[in-house]
Each structure stands twice: as structure tokens, then as C-alpha cells.
Amino acid sequence: MSKVIIHIGPHKTGTTYIQHMMVENRHTLPRGVQIIRKSDPLFRAMMMACVLQAKGEQDTTALIAQLASELARDISGDYILMSDEDILGPLPSRFKYNPLYGGAMSYLPLIQSAFRAAGHDIQFVFYIRTYMDWLRSLYRFQYADQPDRAFAPKRYKQKRNLPDDWVALREQLTHALGSDGITFIDYQTDRQNGHLGTALFKMCGMSDAQINALHWIDPVNVTRPETIDPKNW
């Protein structure tokens, strides 16, 4: 039995950085820790089916369950780590959810069931970033070509059909997956030492010494320069 950790984002919480860290260090991780890359054919196919289901364009639930079962049978190792924020659905600034990431509740339990049926212990991981900070980052990403555009939170939330906080989504994820099926990690706490992703690696059984010995890369895909300013950690 493997412990499977699926990092599902959300978008704009350092997901690209964490994924680059996984790839950068995949050959030097402790024995028993395996990385499933976003480019893995089965994992990528499952993610794309999740996006279609989240958008309501097709009913891909049966396909998601099938691909998850195949992926679950294909893996081995003490710890399996995979990460893709699009498993929740497309970027909120490009798609109007009702509610936020609501479509994911129809298929995340299918993925969970498939891995459990294969004998694995599966844990989804969701990073909680201060909501207004996340909203601002989402806004700046959407309007990257207009850096001087004023950020009006209330109007932006109404236009994109976004909630006021994470409360409802946390409740929906916990209800869908069970309190033992999802872990919420505080984004600000995890990045305090400049090592975003530390909590994920600890979930893989890695010690502080092993984590510190990783090759920690420079920030990537940063929308707002203040995000990487140490005084904001």
C-alpha cells in the first residue's frame, strides 16, 4: 500500500513552484518517495477529464473513475506525490463557477474511491491562502497586461461570481472527501522560511534535514513582486 498525496492547488497558491520543485528534485528524493509528473500520460488524461467535467461540457465521470483506477494500479512506492491545480477545474478568472470549484465535488470522491479500492491511502491537499491576497493575485494574473488597473474586490467578485471567503469551499471539500481525506495547509505559514512546499514533503515522511537538503529553486510564475519579498512572508 502506498500513501498517495494529490496536491490540488488551488490556482495562485504557488502550485507551479511546487511542481517545479518536485521535478527538480525527483532523482534525489529519499528512496520510496515517487513523483508523478503533470506530463505523465494517465495523470494528464485524468486532469483533462476533470476540467471537462468541472466546466460542464461533458459528463466525464466514468472516464475519470477509469483513469484514476488505471493510475492507482500503475503506481508503486511508499509515498506517491502528484500535483495539478486543474484537477479542481479551470482558473477562476477564466471560468465562472457557481459555486467556486463546485464541479469538483462530483468527481474528487471517484478518484478517492479508485485509489482506496487499489489499496492505497489517499490524501488530497489544498493550500489556504489569505482570501483577499489570493483574490488580488488572481486579478493581477488576469490583467497582467494592465498593471495600473485599480483592484476593486467587490466588483471583481461579483463579475467573476466569486465568494467572500474560503468557508463554503472548505466545507464542501470536507463533506465530499471526509475530514480524513483532505488536508488544508496554510499558505503563509508554509512559505515563511522561503521553502513553499515543505508541508507536502513532510507528508511524504521526509525529515527537516532531508527537506533542507533539497535544491530550492527561485520563485516561478509570480504575478505580484511583493509576493516574493521576505518581509511579506
PDB file of C-alpha atoms in Angstrom, residues 32-202:
ATOM      1  CA  GLY A  32      10.308   5.239  -1.519  1.00  0.00           C
ATOM      2  CA  VAL A  33       9.154   8.761  -2.467  1.00  0.00           C
ATOM      3  CA  GLN A  34       7.903   8.796  -6.045  1.00  0.00           C
ATOM      4  CA  ILE A  35       6.823  11.793  -8.120  1.00  0.00           C
ATOM      5  CA  ILE A  36       4.081  11.612 -10.735  1.00  0.00           C
ATOM      6  CA  ARG A  37       4.708  14.465 -13.164  1.00  0.00           C
ATOM      7  CA  LYS A  38       1.957  16.531 -14.777  1.00  0.00           C
ATOM      8  CA  SER A  39       3.146  15.184 -18.119  1.00  0.00           C
ATOM      9  CA  ASP A  40       2.506  11.567 -17.100  1.00  0.00           C
ATOM     10  CA  PRO A  41       0.005  10.332 -19.738  1.00  0.00           C
ATOM     11  CA  LEU A  42      -2.505   8.807 -17.314  1.00  0.00           C
ATOM     12  CA  PHE A  43      -2.331  11.680 -14.843  1.00  0.00           C
ATOM     13  CA  ARG A  44      -2.658  14.268 -17.607  1.00  0.00           C
ATOM     14  CA  ALA A  45      -5.617  12.446 -19.167  1.00  0.00           C
ATOM     15  CA  MET A  46      -7.350  12.301 -15.790  1.00  0.00           C
ATOM     16  CA  MET A  47      -6.738  16.024 -15.227  1.00  0.00           C
ATOM     17  CA  MET A  48      -8.158  16.930 -18.645  1.00  0.00           C
ATOM     18  CA  ALA A  49     -11.246  14.828 -17.964  1.00  0.00           C
ATOM     19  CA  CYS A  50     -11.636  16.662 -14.646  1.00  0.00           C
ATOM     20  CA  VAL A  51     -11.523  20.038 -16.401  1.00  0.00           C
ATOM     21  CA  LEU A  52     -14.221  18.990 -18.873  1.00  0.00           C
ATOM     22  CA  GLN A  53     -16.428  17.755 -16.042  1.00  0.00           C
ATOM     23  CA  ALA A  54     -15.842  20.897 -13.971  1.00  0.00           C
ATOM     24  CA  LYS A  55     -16.850  23.090 -16.908  1.00  0.00           C
ATOM     25  CA  GLY A  56     -19.973  21.035 -17.528  1.00  0.00           C
ATOM     26  CA  GLU A  57     -19.048  20.496 -21.165  1.00  0.00           C
ATOM     27  CA  GLN A  58     -19.206  16.701 -20.959  1.00  0.00           C
ATOM     28  CA  ASP A  59     -20.110  14.057 -18.415  1.00  0.00           C
ATOM     29  CA  THR A  60     -16.682  12.516 -17.938  1.00  0.00           C
ATOM     30  CA  THR A  61     -17.237  10.984 -14.506  1.00  0.00           C
ATOM     31  CA  ALA A  62     -16.963   7.402 -15.804  1.00  0.00           C
ATOM     32  CA  LEU A  63     -13.753   8.275 -17.644  1.00  0.00           C
ATOM     33  CA  ILE A  64     -12.294   9.957 -14.550  1.00  0.00           C
ATOM     34  CA  ALA A  65     -13.036   6.867 -12.457  1.00  0.00           C
ATOM     35  CA  GLN A  66     -11.481   4.601 -15.108  1.00  0.00           C
ATOM     36  CA  LEU A  67      -8.313   6.683 -15.460  1.00  0.00           C
ATOM     37  CA  ALA A  68      -7.946   7.001 -11.688  1.00  0.00           C
ATOM     38  CA  SER A  69      -8.218   3.217 -11.365  1.00  0.00           C
ATOM     39  CA  GLU A  70      -5.557   2.688 -14.038  1.00  0.00           C
ATOM     40  CA  LEU A  71      -3.263   5.226 -12.400  1.00  0.00           C
ATOM     41  CA  ALA A  72      -3.797   3.627  -8.989  1.00  0.00           C
ATOM     42  CA  ARG A  73      -2.797   0.220 -10.377  1.00  0.00           C
ATOM     43  CA  ASP A  74       0.251   1.700 -12.109  1.00  0.00           C
ATOM     44  CA  ILE A  75       1.970   3.266  -9.097  1.00  0.00           C
ATOM     45  CA  SER A  76       4.344   1.856  -6.500  1.00  0.00           C
ATOM     46  CA  GLY A  77       6.360   3.272  -3.647  1.00  0.00           C
ATOM     47  CA  ASP A  78       5.881   4.177  -0.011  1.00  0.00           C
ATOM     48  CA  TYR A  79       4.806   7.710  -0.875  1.00  0.00           C
ATOM     49  CA  ILE A  80       3.395   8.969  -4.177  1.00  0.00           C
ATOM     50  CA  LEU A  81       3.232  12.730  -4.719  1.00  0.00           C
ATOM     51  CA  MET A  82       1.374  14.367  -7.582  1.00  0.00           C
ATOM     52  CA  SER A  83       0.239  17.941  -8.142  1.00  0.00           C
ATOM     53  CA  ASP A  84      -2.100  19.685 -10.572  1.00  0.00           C
ATOM     54  CA  GLU A  85      -4.366  22.606  -9.708  1.00  0.00           C
ATOM     55  CA  ASP A  86      -6.501  21.985 -12.781  1.00  0.00           C
ATOM     56  CA  ILE A  87      -7.899  18.865 -11.109  1.00  0.00           C
ATOM     57  CA  LEU A  88     -10.200  21.350  -9.359  1.00  0.00           C
ATOM     58  CA  GLY A  89     -11.189  22.853 -12.708  1.00  0.00           C
ATOM     59  CA  PRO A  90     -10.012  25.785 -14.841  1.00  0.00           C
ATOM     60  CA  LEU A  91      -8.600  29.039 -13.467  1.00  0.00           C
ATOM     61  CA  PRO A  92     -11.452  31.022 -11.848  1.00  0.00           C
ATOM     62  CA  SER A  93     -10.554  34.197 -13.751  1.00  0.00           C
ATOM     63  CA  ARG A  94     -11.230  32.284 -16.988  1.00  0.00           C
ATOM     64  CA  PHE A  95     -14.391  30.491 -15.903  1.00  0.00           C
ATOM     65  CA  LYS A  96     -17.403  31.496 -13.808  1.00  0.00           C
ATOM     66  CA  TYR A  97     -18.070  28.900 -11.139  1.00  0.00           C
ATOM     67  CA  ASN A  98     -21.284  28.516  -9.202  1.00  0.00           C
ATOM     68  CA  PRO A  99     -20.130  27.830  -6.540  1.00  0.00           C
ATOM     69  CA  LEU A 100     -16.331  28.206  -6.652  1.00  0.00           C
ATOM     70  CA  TYR A 101     -14.801  24.922  -7.915  1.00  0.00           C
ATOM     71  CA  GLY A 102     -18.204  23.344  -7.269  1.00  0.00           C
ATOM     72  CA  GLY A 103     -17.971  20.857 -10.136  1.00  0.00           C
ATOM     73  CA  ALA A 104     -15.034  19.113  -8.475  1.00  0.00           C
ATOM     74  CA  MET A 105     -17.333  17.663  -5.825  1.00  0.00           C
ATOM     75  CA  SER A 106     -18.817  15.337  -8.452  1.00  0.00           C
ATOM     76  CA  TYR A 107     -15.540  13.603  -9.263  1.00  0.00           C
ATOM     77  CA  LEU A 108     -12.969  14.022  -6.480  1.00  0.00           C
ATOM     78  CA  PRO A 109     -14.730  11.260  -4.477  1.00  0.00           C
ATOM     79  CA  LEU A 110     -14.448   8.996  -7.545  1.00  0.00           C
ATOM     80  CA  ILE A 111     -10.690   9.498  -7.608  1.00  0.00           C
ATOM     81  CA  GLN A 112     -10.557   8.869  -3.889  1.00  0.00           C
ATOM     82  CA  SER A 113     -12.573   5.656  -4.209  1.00  0.00           C
ATOM     83  CA  ALA A 114     -10.414   4.372  -7.076  1.00  0.00           C
ATOM     84  CA  PHE A 115      -7.187   4.725  -5.107  1.00  0.00           C
ATOM     85  CA  ARG A 116      -8.708   3.242  -1.970  1.00  0.00           C
ATOM     86  CA  ALA A 117     -10.038   0.289  -3.967  1.00  0.00           C
ATOM     87  CA  ALA A 118      -6.474  -0.357  -5.131  1.00  0.00           C
ATOM     88  CA  GLY A 119      -5.380  -0.487  -1.507  1.00  0.00           C
ATOM     89  CA  HIS A 120      -3.807   2.953  -1.232  1.00  0.00           C
ATOM     90  CA  ASP A 121      -4.128   5.577   1.477  1.00  0.00           C
ATOM     91  CA  ILE A 122      -5.029   8.750  -0.427  1.00  0.00           C
ATOM     92  CA  GLN A 123      -4.904  12.315   0.824  1.00  0.00           C
ATOM     93  CA  PHE A 124      -5.879  15.432  -1.113  1.00  0.00           C
ATOM     94  CA  VAL A 125      -4.058  18.641  -0.191  1.00  0.00           C
ATOM     95  CA  PHE A 126      -5.436  22.166  -0.536  1.00  0.00           C
ATOM     96  CA  TYR A 127      -3.404  25.279   0.270  1.00  0.00           C
ATOM     97  CA  ILE A 128      -5.316  28.050   2.040  1.00  0.00           C
ATOM     98  CA  ARG A 129      -4.019  31.495   1.121  1.00  0.00           C
ATOM     99  CA  THR A 130      -5.439  34.621   2.775  1.00  0.00           C
ATOM    100  CA  TYR A 131      -8.537  35.069   0.651  1.00  0.00           C
ATOM    101  CA  MET A 132      -8.119  38.739  -0.230  1.00  0.00           C
ATOM    102  CA  ASP A 133      -4.463  38.147  -1.095  1.00  0.00           C
ATOM    103  CA  TRP A 134      -5.496  35.225  -3.313  1.00  0.00           C
ATOM    104  CA  LEU A 135      -8.187  37.336  -4.956  1.00  0.00           C
ATOM    105  CA  ARG A 136      -5.728  40.133  -5.663  1.00  0.00           C
ATOM    106  CA  SER A 137      -3.247  37.666  -7.173  1.00  0.00           C
ATOM    107  CA  LEU A 138      -5.983  36.198  -9.357  1.00  0.00           C
ATOM    108  CA  TYR A 139      -6.942  39.698 -10.500  1.00  0.00           C
ATOM    109  CA  ARG A 140      -3.365  40.699 -11.301  1.00  0.00           C
ATOM    110  CA  PHE A 141      -2.862  37.494 -13.249  1.00  0.00           C
ATOM    111  CA  GLN A 142      -5.988  38.140 -15.316  1.00  0.00           C
ATOM    112  CA  TYR A 143      -4.998  41.729 -16.027  1.00  0.00           C
ATOM    113  CA  ALA A 144      -1.236  41.238 -16.264  1.00  0.00           C
ATOM    114  CA  ASP A 145      -1.190  43.489 -19.329  1.00  0.00           C
ATOM    115  CA  GLN A 146      -2.777  46.304 -17.290  1.00  0.00           C
ATOM    116  CA  PRO A 147      -0.516  46.660 -14.219  1.00  0.00           C
ATOM    117  CA  ASP A 148      -2.006  50.033 -13.231  1.00  0.00           C
ATOM    118  CA  ARG A 149      -5.601  48.826 -13.315  1.00  0.00           C
ATOM    119  CA  ALA A 150      -7.290  49.508  -9.968  1.00  0.00           C
ATOM    120  CA  PHE A 151      -8.331  46.466  -7.952  1.00  0.00           C
ATOM    121  CA  ALA A 152     -11.963  46.703  -6.818  1.00  0.00           C
ATOM    122  CA  PRO A 153     -12.603  43.482  -4.825  1.00  0.00           C
ATOM    123  CA  LYS A 154     -16.379  43.748  -4.520  1.00  0.00           C
ATOM    124  CA  ARG A 155     -16.897  44.429  -8.208  1.00  0.00           C
ATOM    125  CA  TYR A 156     -14.406  41.731  -9.227  1.00  0.00           C
ATOM    126  CA  LYS A 157     -16.080  39.100  -7.038  1.00  0.00           C
ATOM    127  CA  GLN A 158     -19.486  39.951  -8.463  1.00  0.00           C
ATOM    128  CA  LYS A 159     -18.232  39.897 -12.051  1.00  0.00           C
ATOM    129  CA  ARG A 160     -16.490  36.525 -11.658  1.00  0.00           C
ATOM    130  CA  ASN A 161     -19.143  35.047  -9.344  1.00  0.00           C
ATOM    131  CA  LEU A 162     -16.583  34.562  -6.566  1.00  0.00           C
ATOM    132  CA  PRO A 163     -17.451  34.119  -2.864  1.00  0.00           C
ATOM    133  CA  ASP A 164     -16.320  36.297   0.038  1.00  0.00           C
ATOM    134  CA  ASP A 165     -14.062  33.671   1.610  1.00  0.00           C
ATOM    135  CA  TRP A 166     -12.980  30.016   1.595  1.00  0.00           C
ATOM    136  CA  VAL A 167     -15.545  28.841   4.149  1.00  0.00           C
ATOM    137  CA  ALA A 168     -18.115  27.257   1.835  1.00  0.00           C
ATOM    138  CA  LEU A 169     -15.475  25.557  -0.350  1.00  0.00           C
ATOM    139  CA  ARG A 170     -13.700  24.098   2.677  1.00  0.00           C
ATOM    140  CA  GLU A 171     -16.996  22.709   3.929  1.00  0.00           C
ATOM    141  CA  GLN A 172     -17.841  21.225   0.512  1.00  0.00           C
ATOM    142  CA  LEU A 173     -14.436  19.562   0.149  1.00  0.00           C
ATOM    143  CA  THR A 174     -14.590  18.147   3.667  1.00  0.00           C
ATOM    144  CA  HIS A 175     -18.114  16.854   3.094  1.00  0.00           C
ATOM    145  CA  ALA A 176     -17.179  15.270  -0.250  1.00  0.00           C
ATOM    146  CA  LEU A 177     -13.909  13.669   0.853  1.00  0.00           C
ATOM    147  CA  GLY A 178     -14.298  13.282   4.610  1.00  0.00           C
ATOM    148  CA  SER A 179     -12.215  15.031   7.225  1.00  0.00           C
ATOM    149  CA  ASP A 180      -9.610  12.276   6.884  1.00  0.00           C
ATOM    150  CA  GLY A 181      -9.472  12.625   3.103  1.00  0.00           C
ATOM    151  CA  ILE A 182      -8.266  16.201   2.738  1.00  0.00           C
ATOM    152  CA  THR A 183      -5.591  18.269   4.411  1.00  0.00           C
ATOM    153  CA  PHE A 184      -5.680  22.063   4.416  1.00  0.00           C
ATOM    154  CA  ILE A 185      -2.271  23.736   4.580  1.00  0.00           C
ATOM    155  CA  ASP A 186      -1.805  27.376   5.479  1.00  0.00           C
ATOM    156  CA  TYR A 187       0.000  29.010   2.554  1.00  0.00           C
ATOM    157  CA  GLN A 188       1.512  31.861   4.566  1.00  0.00           C
ATOM    158  CA  THR A 189       2.890  29.527   7.245  1.00  0.00           C
ATOM    159  CA  ASP A 190       4.365  27.068   4.735  1.00  0.00           C
ATOM    160  CA  ARG A 191       6.279  29.784   2.890  1.00  0.00           C
ATOM    161  CA  GLN A 192       7.635  31.619   5.945  1.00  0.00           C
ATOM    162  CA  ASN A 193      11.161  30.277   5.510  1.00  0.00           C
ATOM    163  CA  GLY A 194      11.068  30.710   1.738  1.00  0.00           C
ATOM    164  CA  HIS A 195      10.532  26.969   1.252  1.00  0.00           C
ATOM    165  CA  LEU A 196       6.999  26.681  -0.049  1.00  0.00           C
ATOM    166  CA  GLY A 197       6.077  23.018  -0.289  1.00  0.00           C
ATOM    167  CA  THR A 198       7.749  21.992   2.969  1.00  0.00           C
ATOM    168  CA  ALA A 199       4.473  20.675   4.400  1.00  0.00           C
ATOM    169  CA  LEU A 200       3.933  18.467   1.335  1.00  0.00           C
ATOM    170  CA  PHE A 201       7.389  16.937   1.611  1.00  0.00           C
ATOM    171  CA  LYS A 202       6.821  16.312   5.319  1.00  0.00           C
TER     172      LYS A 202
END
